[in-house]
């Protein structure tokens, strides 16, 4: 039974294949998070989706990956995403808070301490921190590989009991996830470097780092004694299975 966890949700769980925000999926996740909160679990949510949410507001722009375009999408999208979270959590009588960070905040002792103190205070006040990379200022060396890296750093900072990474796949497969011959790997040892060979080059459109970063971050986090549960964020009731001990995805442990 976990009492303190970090949950990371990837772009492809929060948006539809056409790039629009998937309100049904977000709403279902908030319901599940509220149920965990009601059961006394302290949690921090790391949520991607700002760029996708912003892109939907400014359609028809060239998708050339320009830094300024990404900054604009995330700046307008983050507001929209947080407003949605605010409304959905309020439906459960819960407050949520926005926390934005760059890689620099984990390198600078003062920033690190300020962030840690803020998380502590938010959790004491029963607020759900919703964390994202500060895409407006996180450019080049201030950028995380992706939010999986940010999630791993927050999990270690808070010394949580588990990191849950929700994506659009069930977990790590021993081949291409859409190949019927591929099998899900339920358990991975952090020290096992052979599993990286299963990662395919191709990944879904919205995400940044893909399965390779997920696996690297999971192994690094697990080596620090924090188990990492990778699973499908669209699987109904997935978060309830954290407590039952029957995780349907891939579990990475020390
Ligand atoms: N061996 C593998 N098992 C599972 N997924 C894999 C594998 N190799 C590559 N992937 C890809 O990794 C992707 C998940 O990473 P990503 O797109 O970054 O997700 P997210 O947006 O949730 O962070 C999946 O779309 C999947 O196609
Ligand atoms: N900060 C970005 C998320 C980038 C990212 O890491 O996405 P993902 O690989 O889907 O977790 C956003 O909010 O759109």
PDB file of C-alpha atoms and ligand atoms in Angstrom:
ATOM      1  CA  UNK A   1       0.000   0.000   0.000  1.00  0.00           C
ATOM      2  CA  UNK A   2       1.626   3.215  -1.184  1.00  0.00           C
ATOM      3  CA  UNK A   3       1.005   6.415   0.765  1.00  0.00           C
ATOM      4  CA  UNK A   4       3.119   8.893  -1.229  1.00  0.00           C
ATOM      5  CA  UNK A   5       3.481   8.718  -5.010  1.00  0.00           C
ATOM      6  CA  UNK A   6       4.242  10.731  -8.139  1.00  0.00           C
ATOM      7  CA  UNK A   7       2.032  10.138 -11.201  1.00  0.00           C
ATOM      8  CA  UNK A   8       3.252  11.282 -14.635  1.00  0.00           C
ATOM      9  CA  UNK A   9       0.813  11.488 -17.541  1.00  0.00           C
ATOM     10  CA  UNK A  10       2.116  11.752 -21.118  1.00  0.00           C
ATOM     11  CA  UNK A  11       0.806  13.825 -24.011  1.00  0.00           C
ATOM     12  CA  UNK A  12      -0.765  10.869 -25.778  1.00  0.00           C
ATOM     13  CA  UNK A  13      -3.004  10.066 -22.805  1.00  0.00           C
ATOM     14  CA  UNK A  14      -4.174  13.685 -22.580  1.00  0.00           C
ATOM     15  CA  UNK A  15      -4.726  14.331 -26.301  1.00  0.00           C
ATOM     16  CA  UNK A  16      -6.582  12.509 -29.070  1.00  0.00           C
ATOM     17  CA  UNK A  17      -4.830  11.238 -32.210  1.00  0.00           C
ATOM     18  CA  UNK A  18      -5.887  14.454 -34.013  1.00  0.00           C
ATOM     19  CA  UNK A  19      -4.067  16.483 -31.326  1.00  0.00           C
ATOM     20  CA  UNK A  20      -7.149  17.830 -29.518  1.00  0.00           C
ATOM     21  CA  UNK A  21      -7.301  17.624 -25.714  1.00  0.00           C
ATOM     22  CA  UNK A  22      -9.024  14.402 -24.623  1.00  0.00           C
ATOM     23  CA  UNK A  23     -11.356  15.739 -21.946  1.00  0.00           C
ATOM     24  CA  UNK A  24     -12.840  12.273 -21.250  1.00  0.00           C
ATOM     25  CA  UNK A  25      -9.424  10.789 -20.558  1.00  0.00           C
ATOM     26  CA  UNK A  26      -8.341  13.736 -18.367  1.00  0.00           C
ATOM     27  CA  UNK A  27     -11.623  13.616 -16.470  1.00  0.00           C
ATOM     28  CA  UNK A  28     -11.239   9.869 -15.822  1.00  0.00           C
ATOM     29  CA  UNK A  29      -7.696  10.395 -14.504  1.00  0.00           C
ATOM     30  CA  UNK A  30      -8.825  13.175 -12.162  1.00  0.00           C
ATOM     31  CA  UNK A  31     -11.620  10.880 -10.843  1.00  0.00           C
ATOM     32  CA  UNK A  32      -9.041   8.159 -10.147  1.00  0.00           C
ATOM     33  CA  UNK A  33      -6.619  10.612  -8.523  1.00  0.00           C
ATOM     34  CA  UNK A  34      -9.434  11.929  -6.318  1.00  0.00           C
ATOM     35  CA  UNK A  35     -10.197   8.360  -5.239  1.00  0.00           C
ATOM     36  CA  UNK A  36      -6.539   7.850  -4.254  1.00  0.00           C
ATOM     37  CA  UNK A  37      -6.589  11.148  -2.341  1.00  0.00           C
ATOM     38  CA  UNK A  38      -9.768  10.067  -0.556  1.00  0.00           C
ATOM     39  CA  UNK A  39      -7.944   6.862   0.448  1.00  0.00           C
ATOM     40  CA  UNK A  40      -5.231   9.004   2.060  1.00  0.00           C
ATOM     41  CA  UNK A  41      -2.547   8.833  -0.638  1.00  0.00           C
ATOM     42  CA  UNK A  42      -0.335  11.931  -0.935  1.00  0.00           C
ATOM     43  CA  UNK A  43       0.389  12.554  -4.595  1.00  0.00           C
ATOM     44  CA  UNK A  44       1.968  14.878  -7.110  1.00  0.00           C
ATOM     45  CA  UNK A  45       0.785  14.890 -10.720  1.00  0.00           C
ATOM     46  CA  UNK A  46       3.271  15.579 -13.520  1.00  0.00           C
ATOM     47  CA  UNK A  47       1.181  16.512 -16.541  1.00  0.00           C
ATOM     48  CA  UNK A  48       2.293  17.053 -20.129  1.00  0.00           C
ATOM     49  CA  UNK A  49      -0.250  18.332 -22.672  1.00  0.00           C
ATOM     50  CA  UNK A  50       0.307  22.108 -22.660  1.00  0.00           C
ATOM     51  CA  UNK A  51       1.759  22.216 -26.168  1.00  0.00           C
ATOM     52  CA  UNK A  52      -1.080  20.030 -27.503  1.00  0.00           C
ATOM     53  CA  UNK A  53      -3.678  22.154 -25.702  1.00  0.00           C
ATOM     54  CA  UNK A  54      -2.172  25.317 -27.177  1.00  0.00           C
ATOM     55  CA  UNK A  55      -1.833  23.940 -30.702  1.00  0.00           C
ATOM     56  CA  UNK A  56      -5.583  23.316 -30.734  1.00  0.00           C
ATOM     57  CA  UNK A  57      -6.203  26.998 -29.904  1.00  0.00           C
ATOM     58  CA  UNK A  58      -4.055  28.273 -32.787  1.00  0.00           C
ATOM     59  CA  UNK A  59      -4.736  25.889 -35.667  1.00  0.00           C
ATOM     60  CA  UNK A  60      -3.140  26.106 -39.078  1.00  0.00           C
ATOM     61  CA  UNK A  61       0.345  27.206 -37.982  1.00  0.00           C
ATOM     62  CA  UNK A  62       3.323  25.507 -39.626  1.00  0.00           C
ATOM     63  CA  UNK A  63       4.442  22.581 -37.464  1.00  0.00           C
ATOM     64  CA  UNK A  64       8.166  23.172 -37.976  1.00  0.00           C
ATOM     65  CA  UNK A  65       9.196  22.749 -34.331  1.00  0.00           C
ATOM     66  CA  UNK A  66      10.291  26.407 -34.061  1.00  0.00           C
ATOM     67  CA  UNK A  67      11.163  27.343 -30.469  1.00  0.00           C
ATOM     68  CA  UNK A  68       8.977  30.477 -30.468  1.00  0.00           C
ATOM     69  CA  UNK A  69       5.982  28.515 -31.774  1.00  0.00           C
ATOM     70  CA  UNK A  70       6.408  25.903 -29.047  1.00  0.00           C
ATOM     71  CA  UNK A  71       6.677  28.677 -26.427  1.00  0.00           C
ATOM     72  CA  UNK A  72       3.437  30.234 -27.678  1.00  0.00           C
ATOM     73  CA  UNK A  73       1.589  26.888 -27.769  1.00  0.00           C
ATOM     74  CA  UNK A  74       2.710  25.948 -24.261  1.00  0.00           C
ATOM     75  CA  UNK A  75       2.052  29.414 -22.821  1.00  0.00           C
ATOM     76  CA  UNK A  76      -1.559  29.505 -24.017  1.00  0.00           C
ATOM     77  CA  UNK A  77      -2.070  25.767 -23.607  1.00  0.00           C
ATOM     78  CA  UNK A  78      -0.854  25.587 -20.001  1.00  0.00           C
ATOM     79  CA  UNK A  79      -3.523  28.093 -18.916  1.00  0.00           C
ATOM     80  CA  UNK A  80      -6.192  26.036 -20.636  1.00  0.00           C
ATOM     81  CA  UNK A  81      -4.906  22.763 -19.199  1.00  0.00           C
ATOM     82  CA  UNK A  82      -4.797  24.147 -15.651  1.00  0.00           C
ATOM     83  CA  UNK A  83      -8.274  25.642 -15.950  1.00  0.00           C
ATOM     84  CA  UNK A  84      -9.540  22.206 -16.948  1.00  0.00           C
ATOM     85  CA  UNK A  85      -7.738  20.532 -14.025  1.00  0.00           C
ATOM     86  CA  UNK A  86      -9.029  23.241 -11.654  1.00  0.00           C
ATOM     87  CA  UNK A  87     -12.628  22.598 -12.675  1.00  0.00           C
ATOM     88  CA  UNK A  88     -12.326  18.801 -12.625  1.00  0.00           C
ATOM     89  CA  UNK A  89     -10.587  18.684  -9.213  1.00  0.00           C
ATOM     90  CA  UNK A  90     -13.111  21.201  -7.829  1.00  0.00           C
ATOM     91  CA  UNK A  91     -15.824  18.685  -8.768  1.00  0.00           C
ATOM     92  CA  UNK A  92     -14.242  16.446  -6.103  1.00  0.00           C
ATOM     93  CA  UNK A  93     -13.848  19.273  -3.595  1.00  0.00           C
ATOM     94  CA  UNK A  94     -10.090  19.390  -4.272  1.00  0.00           C
ATOM     95  CA  UNK A  95      -7.720  22.263  -5.004  1.00  0.00           C
ATOM     96  CA  UNK A  96      -4.880  21.883  -7.466  1.00  0.00           C
ATOM     97  CA  UNK A  97      -1.776  24.031  -7.923  1.00  0.00           C
ATOM     98  CA  UNK A  98       0.479  24.797 -10.863  1.00  0.00           C
ATOM     99  CA  UNK A  99       4.203  24.125 -10.455  1.00  0.00           C
ATOM    100  CA  UNK A 100       6.455  24.864 -13.446  1.00  0.00           C
ATOM    101  CA  UNK A 101      10.141  23.908 -13.436  1.00  0.00           C
ATOM    102  CA  UNK A 102      13.208  23.835 -15.636  1.00  0.00           C
ATOM    103  CA  UNK A 103      16.277  21.623 -15.361  1.00  0.00           C
ATOM    104  CA  UNK A 104      18.081  24.609 -13.859  1.00  0.00           C
ATOM    105  CA  UNK A 105      15.785  24.484 -10.816  1.00  0.00           C
ATOM    106  CA  UNK A 106      17.207  21.061  -9.949  1.00  0.00           C
ATOM    107  CA  UNK A 107      20.814  22.280 -10.332  1.00  0.00           C
ATOM    108  CA  UNK A 108      20.445  25.408  -8.214  1.00  0.00           C
ATOM    109  CA  UNK A 109      20.379  24.598  -4.452  1.00  0.00           C
ATOM    110  CA  UNK A 110      18.205  27.571  -3.570  1.00  0.00           C
ATOM    111  CA  UNK A 111      15.652  26.832  -6.315  1.00  0.00           C
ATOM    112  CA  UNK A 112      15.692  23.165  -5.297  1.00  0.00           C
ATOM    113  CA  UNK A 113      15.025  23.969  -1.635  1.00  0.00           C
ATOM    114  CA  UNK A 114      12.294  26.463  -2.539  1.00  0.00           C
ATOM    115  CA  UNK A 115      10.600  23.871  -4.722  1.00  0.00           C
ATOM    116  CA  UNK A 116      10.896  21.169  -2.057  1.00  0.00           C
ATOM    117  CA  UNK A 117       9.450  23.474   0.612  1.00  0.00           C
ATOM    118  CA  UNK A 118       6.592  24.440  -1.676  1.00  0.00           C
ATOM    119  CA  UNK A 119       5.708  20.785  -2.420  1.00  0.00           C
ATOM    120  CA  UNK A 120       5.761  20.054   1.319  1.00  0.00           C
ATOM    121  CA  UNK A 121       3.438  22.970   2.050  1.00  0.00           C
ATOM    122  CA  UNK A 122       1.049  22.082  -0.786  1.00  0.00           C
ATOM    123  CA  UNK A 123       0.827  18.460   0.331  1.00  0.00           C
ATOM    124  CA  UNK A 124       0.248  19.520   3.946  1.00  0.00           C
ATOM    125  CA  UNK A 125      -2.654  21.645   2.703  1.00  0.00           C
ATOM    126  CA  UNK A 126      -4.090  18.664   0.774  1.00  0.00           C
ATOM    127  CA  UNK A 127      -3.595  20.486  -2.532  1.00  0.00           C
ATOM    128  CA  UNK A 128      -2.772  18.439  -5.665  1.00  0.00           C
ATOM    129  CA  UNK A 129       0.403  19.877  -7.254  1.00  0.00           C
ATOM    130  CA  UNK A 130       0.207  19.678 -11.061  1.00  0.00           C
ATOM    131  CA  UNK A 131       3.738  19.969 -12.430  1.00  0.00           C
ATOM    132  CA  UNK A 132       4.947  20.641 -15.953  1.00  0.00           C
ATOM    133  CA  UNK A 133       8.156  21.761 -17.546  1.00  0.00           C
ATOM    134  CA  UNK A 134       8.264  25.556 -17.851  1.00  0.00           C
ATOM    135  CA  UNK A 135       8.329  25.390 -21.637  1.00  0.00           C
ATOM    136  CA  UNK A 136       8.415  29.178 -21.998  1.00  0.00           C
ATOM    137  CA  UNK A 137      11.914  29.438 -20.521  1.00  0.00           C
ATOM    138  CA  UNK A 138      13.132  25.838 -20.840  1.00  0.00           C
ATOM    139  CA  UNK A 139      15.128  26.080 -24.040  1.00  0.00           C
ATOM    140  CA  UNK A 140      18.349  24.172 -24.880  1.00  0.00           C
ATOM    141  CA  UNK A 141      20.327  23.337 -21.717  1.00  0.00           C
ATOM    142  CA  UNK A 142      17.444  24.215 -19.375  1.00  0.00           C
ATOM    143  CA  UNK A 143      15.249  21.591 -21.055  1.00  0.00           C
ATOM    144  CA  UNK A 144      14.492  18.168 -19.583  1.00  0.00           C
ATOM    145  CA  UNK A 145      14.770  15.280 -22.054  1.00  0.00           C
ATOM    146  CA  UNK A 146      11.028  15.101 -21.481  1.00  0.00           C
ATOM    147  CA  UNK A 147       8.582  15.086 -18.566  1.00  0.00           C
ATOM    148  CA  UNK A 148       9.632  11.531 -17.665  1.00  0.00           C
ATOM    149  CA  UNK A 149      12.969  13.030 -16.585  1.00  0.00           C
ATOM    150  CA  UNK A 150      11.165  15.764 -14.622  1.00  0.00           C
ATOM    151  CA  UNK A 151       8.962  13.102 -12.985  1.00  0.00           C
ATOM    152  CA  UNK A 152      12.001  11.060 -11.937  1.00  0.00           C
ATOM    153  CA  UNK A 153      13.646  14.133 -10.393  1.00  0.00           C
ATOM    154  CA  UNK A 154      10.483  15.105  -8.471  1.00  0.00           C
ATOM    155  CA  UNK A 155      10.026  11.512  -7.266  1.00  0.00           C
ATOM    156  CA  UNK A 156      13.578  11.476  -5.888  1.00  0.00           C
ATOM    157  CA  UNK A 157      13.278  14.979  -4.441  1.00  0.00           C
ATOM    158  CA  UNK A 158      10.178  13.978  -2.469  1.00  0.00           C
ATOM    159  CA  UNK A 159      11.414  10.470  -1.624  1.00  0.00           C
ATOM    160  CA  UNK A 160       8.099   8.959  -2.729  1.00  0.00           C
ATOM    161  CA  UNK A 161       7.285   5.252  -2.516  1.00  0.00           C
ATOM    162  CA  UNK A 162       6.536   4.844  -6.238  1.00  0.00           C
ATOM    163  CA  UNK A 163       6.612   6.671  -9.557  1.00  0.00           C
ATOM    164  CA  UNK A 164       3.735   5.868 -11.911  1.00  0.00           C
ATOM    165  CA  UNK A 165       4.311   6.686 -15.601  1.00  0.00           C
ATOM    166  CA  UNK A 166       1.120   6.644 -17.665  1.00  0.00           C
ATOM    167  CA  UNK A 167       1.503   6.451 -21.425  1.00  0.00           C
ATOM    168  CA  UNK A 168      -0.496   5.222 -24.404  1.00  0.00           C
ATOM    169  CA  UNK A 169       1.090   1.748 -24.322  1.00  0.00           C
ATOM    170  CA  UNK A 170       0.514  -1.007 -21.745  1.00  0.00           C
ATOM    171  CA  UNK A 171       4.185  -1.034 -20.791  1.00  0.00           C
ATOM    172  CA  UNK A 172       7.478  -2.252 -22.247  1.00  0.00           C
ATOM    173  CA  UNK A 173       7.083  -4.877 -24.967  1.00  0.00           C
ATOM    174  CA  UNK A 174       9.782  -7.186 -26.248  1.00  0.00           C
ATOM    175  CA  UNK A 175       9.141  -5.829 -29.777  1.00  0.00           C
ATOM    176  CA  UNK A 176       6.985  -3.251 -31.551  1.00  0.00           C
ATOM    177  CA  UNK A 177       3.920  -2.606 -29.330  1.00  0.00           C
ATOM    178  CA  UNK A 178       1.534  -2.984 -32.283  1.00  0.00           C
ATOM    179  CA  UNK A 179       3.066  -6.296 -33.403  1.00  0.00           C
ATOM    180  CA  UNK A 180       0.791  -9.166 -32.236  1.00  0.00           C
ATOM    181  CA  UNK A 181       3.938 -11.291 -31.703  1.00  0.00           C
ATOM    182  CA  UNK A 182       5.268  -8.837 -29.088  1.00  0.00           C
ATOM    183  CA  UNK A 183       4.845  -9.703 -25.428  1.00  0.00           C
ATOM    184  CA  UNK A 184       4.554  -7.317 -22.480  1.00  0.00           C
ATOM    185  CA  UNK A 185       7.464  -7.512 -20.042  1.00  0.00           C
ATOM    186  CA  UNK A 186       5.859  -7.348 -16.592  1.00  0.00           C
ATOM    187  CA  UNK A 187       9.009  -6.932 -14.486  1.00  0.00           C
ATOM    188  CA  UNK A 188      12.360  -5.337 -15.206  1.00  0.00           C
ATOM    189  CA  UNK A 189      15.403  -5.130 -12.931  1.00  0.00           C
ATOM    190  CA  UNK A 190      16.952  -1.656 -12.841  1.00  0.00           C
ATOM    191  CA  UNK A 191      20.392  -3.122 -13.524  1.00  0.00           C
ATOM    192  CA  UNK A 192      19.226  -5.103 -16.572  1.00  0.00           C
ATOM    193  CA  UNK A 193      20.666  -3.260 -19.559  1.00  0.00           C
ATOM    194  CA  UNK A 194      19.505  -5.835 -22.100  1.00  0.00           C
ATOM    195  CA  UNK A 195      15.889  -4.545 -22.090  1.00  0.00           C
ATOM    196  CA  UNK A 196      16.899  -1.305 -23.841  1.00  0.00           C
ATOM    197  CA  UNK A 197      17.357  -3.382 -26.995  1.00  0.00           C
ATOM    198  CA  UNK A 198      13.566  -3.852 -27.164  1.00  0.00           C
ATOM    199  CA  UNK A 199      12.919  -0.130 -27.654  1.00  0.00           C
ATOM    200  CA  UNK A 200      11.761   0.719 -31.173  1.00  0.00           C
ATOM    201  CA  UNK A 201      12.804   3.912 -32.931  1.00  0.00           C
ATOM    202  CA  UNK A 202       9.254   4.881 -33.837  1.00  0.00           C
ATOM    203  CA  UNK A 203       7.037   6.560 -31.238  1.00  0.00           C
ATOM    204  CA  UNK A 204       3.671   8.307 -31.085  1.00  0.00           C
ATOM    205  CA  UNK A 205       3.406  11.838 -32.451  1.00  0.00           C
ATOM    206  CA  UNK A 206       2.781  13.957 -29.339  1.00  0.00           C
ATOM    207  CA  UNK A 207       5.450  12.634 -26.959  1.00  0.00           C
ATOM    208  CA  UNK A 208       9.041  13.826 -26.788  1.00  0.00           C
ATOM    209  CA  UNK A 209      11.378  11.220 -25.346  1.00  0.00           C
ATOM    210  CA  UNK A 210       9.641   7.941 -26.164  1.00  0.00           C
ATOM    211  CA  UNK A 211      10.142   4.568 -24.456  1.00  0.00           C
ATOM    212  CA  UNK A 212      13.943   4.931 -24.404  1.00  0.00           C
ATOM    213  CA  UNK A 213      13.801   7.834 -21.907  1.00  0.00           C
ATOM    214  CA  UNK A 214      11.034   6.155 -19.932  1.00  0.00           C
ATOM    215  CA  UNK A 215      13.220   3.119 -19.450  1.00  0.00           C
ATOM    216  CA  UNK A 216      16.360   5.131 -18.649  1.00  0.00           C
ATOM    217  CA  UNK A 217      14.524   7.265 -16.082  1.00  0.00           C
ATOM    218  CA  UNK A 218      12.737   4.228 -14.643  1.00  0.00           C
ATOM    219  CA  UNK A 219      16.036   2.390 -14.114  1.00  0.00           C
ATOM    220  CA  UNK A 220      17.683   5.469 -12.583  1.00  0.00           C
ATOM    221  CA  UNK A 221      14.711   6.079 -10.252  1.00  0.00           C
ATOM    222  CA  UNK A 222      14.463   2.399  -9.274  1.00  0.00           C
ATOM    223  CA  UNK A 223      18.201   2.362  -8.465  1.00  0.00           C
ATOM    224  CA  UNK A 224      17.365   5.018  -5.862  1.00  0.00           C
ATOM    225  CA  UNK A 225      14.907   2.586  -4.275  1.00  0.00           C
ATOM    226  CA  UNK A 226      11.750   3.984  -5.875  1.00  0.00           C
ATOM    227  CA  UNK A 227       9.804   1.408  -7.939  1.00  0.00           C
ATOM    228  CA  UNK A 228       8.481   2.677 -11.264  1.00  0.00           C
ATOM    229  CA  UNK A 229       5.170   1.474 -12.688  1.00  0.00           C
ATOM    230  CA  UNK A 230       4.760   2.048 -16.441  1.00  0.00           C
ATOM    231  CA  UNK A 231       1.237   1.542 -17.759  1.00  0.00           C
ATOM    232  CA  UNK A 232      -1.568   2.571 -20.063  1.00  0.00           C
ATOM    233  CA  UNK A 233      -3.255   5.752 -18.819  1.00  0.00           C
ATOM    234  CA  UNK A 234      -6.370   4.940 -20.843  1.00  0.00           C
ATOM    235  CA  UNK A 235      -6.898   1.552 -19.204  1.00  0.00           C
ATOM    236  CA  UNK A 236     -10.050   1.982 -17.070  1.00  0.00           C
ATOM    237  CA  UNK A 237      -9.289   2.074 -13.338  1.00  0.00           C
ATOM    238  CA  UNK A 238      -5.510   1.730 -13.852  1.00  0.00           C
ATOM    239  CA  UNK A 239      -4.653   3.865 -10.804  1.00  0.00           C
ATOM    240  CA  UNK A 240      -6.732   1.674  -8.461  1.00  0.00           C
ATOM    241  CA  UNK A 241      -4.467  -1.269  -9.325  1.00  0.00           C
ATOM    242  CA  UNK A 242      -1.498   0.527  -7.728  1.00  0.00           C
ATOM    243  CA  UNK A 243      -2.881  -0.425  -4.350  1.00  0.00           C
ATOM    244  CA  UNK A 244      -3.971  -3.969  -5.259  1.00  0.00           C
ATOM    245  CA  UNK A 245      -0.425  -5.008  -6.141  1.00  0.00           C
ATOM    246  CA  UNK A 246      -1.544  -6.323  -9.558  1.00  0.00           C
ATOM    247  CA  UNK A 247      -0.009  -3.719 -11.860  1.00  0.00           C
ATOM    248  CA  UNK A 248      -1.090  -4.583 -15.430  1.00  0.00           C
ATOM    249  CA  UNK A 249       1.930  -2.908 -17.080  1.00  0.00           C
ATOM    250  CA  UNK A 250       5.690  -3.006 -16.527  1.00  0.00           C
ATOM    251  CA  UNK A 251       7.212  -2.651 -13.076  1.00  0.00           C
ATOM    252  CA  UNK A 252      10.844  -1.538 -12.821  1.00  0.00           C
ATOM    253  CA  UNK A 253      12.533  -2.350  -9.496  1.00  0.00           C
ATOM    254  CA  UNK A 254      15.951  -2.293  -7.912  1.00  0.00           C
TER     255      UNK A 254
HETATM  256  N1  LIG B   1       9.478  -1.903 -26.852  1.00  0.00           N
HETATM  257  C1  LIG B   1       8.532  -0.958 -26.688  1.00  0.00           C
HETATM  258  N2  LIG B   1       7.494  -1.170 -25.843  1.00  0.00           N
HETATM  259  C2  LIG B   1       6.537  -0.225 -25.669  1.00  0.00           C
HETATM  260  N3  LIG B   1       6.525   0.969 -26.302  1.00  0.00           N
HETATM  261  C3  LIG B   1       7.528   1.234 -27.164  1.00  0.00           C
HETATM  262  C4  LIG B   1       8.572   0.288 -27.394  1.00  0.00           C
HETATM  263  N4  LIG B   1       9.438   0.813 -28.278  1.00  0.00           N
HETATM  264  C5  LIG B   1       8.957   2.030 -28.608  1.00  0.00           C
HETATM  265  N5  LIG B   1       7.813   2.298 -27.944  1.00  0.00           N
HETATM  266  C6  LIG B   1       7.024   3.524 -28.110  1.00  0.00           C
HETATM  267  O1  LIG B   1       7.136   4.379 -26.974  1.00  0.00           O
HETATM  268  C7  LIG B   1       6.030   5.275 -27.013  1.00  0.00           C
HETATM  269  C8  LIG B   1       5.774   5.864 -25.634  1.00  0.00           C
HETATM  270  O2  LIG B   1       6.550   7.026 -25.453  1.00  0.00           O
HETATM  271  P1  LIG B   1       5.991   8.516 -25.682  1.00  0.00           P
HETATM  272  O3  LIG B   1       5.392   8.644 -27.034  1.00  0.00           O
HETATM  273  O4  LIG B   1       7.079   9.451 -25.304  1.00  0.00           O
HETATM  274  O5  LIG B   1       4.814   8.535 -24.631  1.00  0.00           O
HETATM  275  P2  LIG B   1       4.317   9.687 -23.644  1.00  0.00           P
HETATM  276  O6  LIG B   1       3.785  10.790 -24.480  1.00  0.00           O
HETATM  277  O7  LIG B   1       3.269   8.973 -22.865  1.00  0.00           O
HETATM  278  O8  LIG B   1       5.474  10.104 -22.785  1.00  0.00           O
HETATM  279  C9  LIG B   1       4.876   4.449 -27.544  1.00  0.00           C
HETATM  280  O9  LIG B   1       4.123   5.191 -28.439  1.00  0.00           O
HETATM  281  C10 LIG B   1       5.541   3.264 -28.251  1.00  0.00           C
HETATM  282  O10 LIG B   1       5.204   3.193 -29.611  1.00  0.00           O
HETATM  283  N1  LIG B   2       5.924  20.232 -21.457  1.00  0.00           N
HETATM  284  C1  LIG B   2       5.328  19.580 -22.628  1.00  0.00           C
HETATM  285  C2  LIG B   2       5.440  18.076 -22.505  1.00  0.00           C
HETATM  286  C3  LIG B   2       6.633  17.506 -23.218  1.00  0.00           C
HETATM  287  C4  LIG B   2       6.807  16.020 -22.903  1.00  0.00           C
HETATM  288  O1  LIG B   2       7.739  15.620 -22.242  1.00  0.00           O
HETATM  289  O2  LIG B   2       5.773  15.246 -23.372  1.00  0.00           O
HETATM  290  P1  LIG B   2       5.665  13.658 -23.056  1.00  0.00           P
HETATM  291  O3  LIG B   2       6.854  12.969 -23.661  1.00  0.00           O
HETATM  292  O4  LIG B   2       4.379  13.270 -23.726  1.00  0.00           O
HETATM  293  O5  LIG B   2       5.581  13.481 -21.569  1.00  0.00           O
HETATM  294  C5  LIG B   2       3.853  19.918 -22.705  1.00  0.00           C
HETATM  295  O6  LIG B   2       3.224  20.211 -21.681  1.00  0.00           O
HETATM  296  O7  LIG B   2       3.302  19.866 -23.803  1.00  0.00           O
END
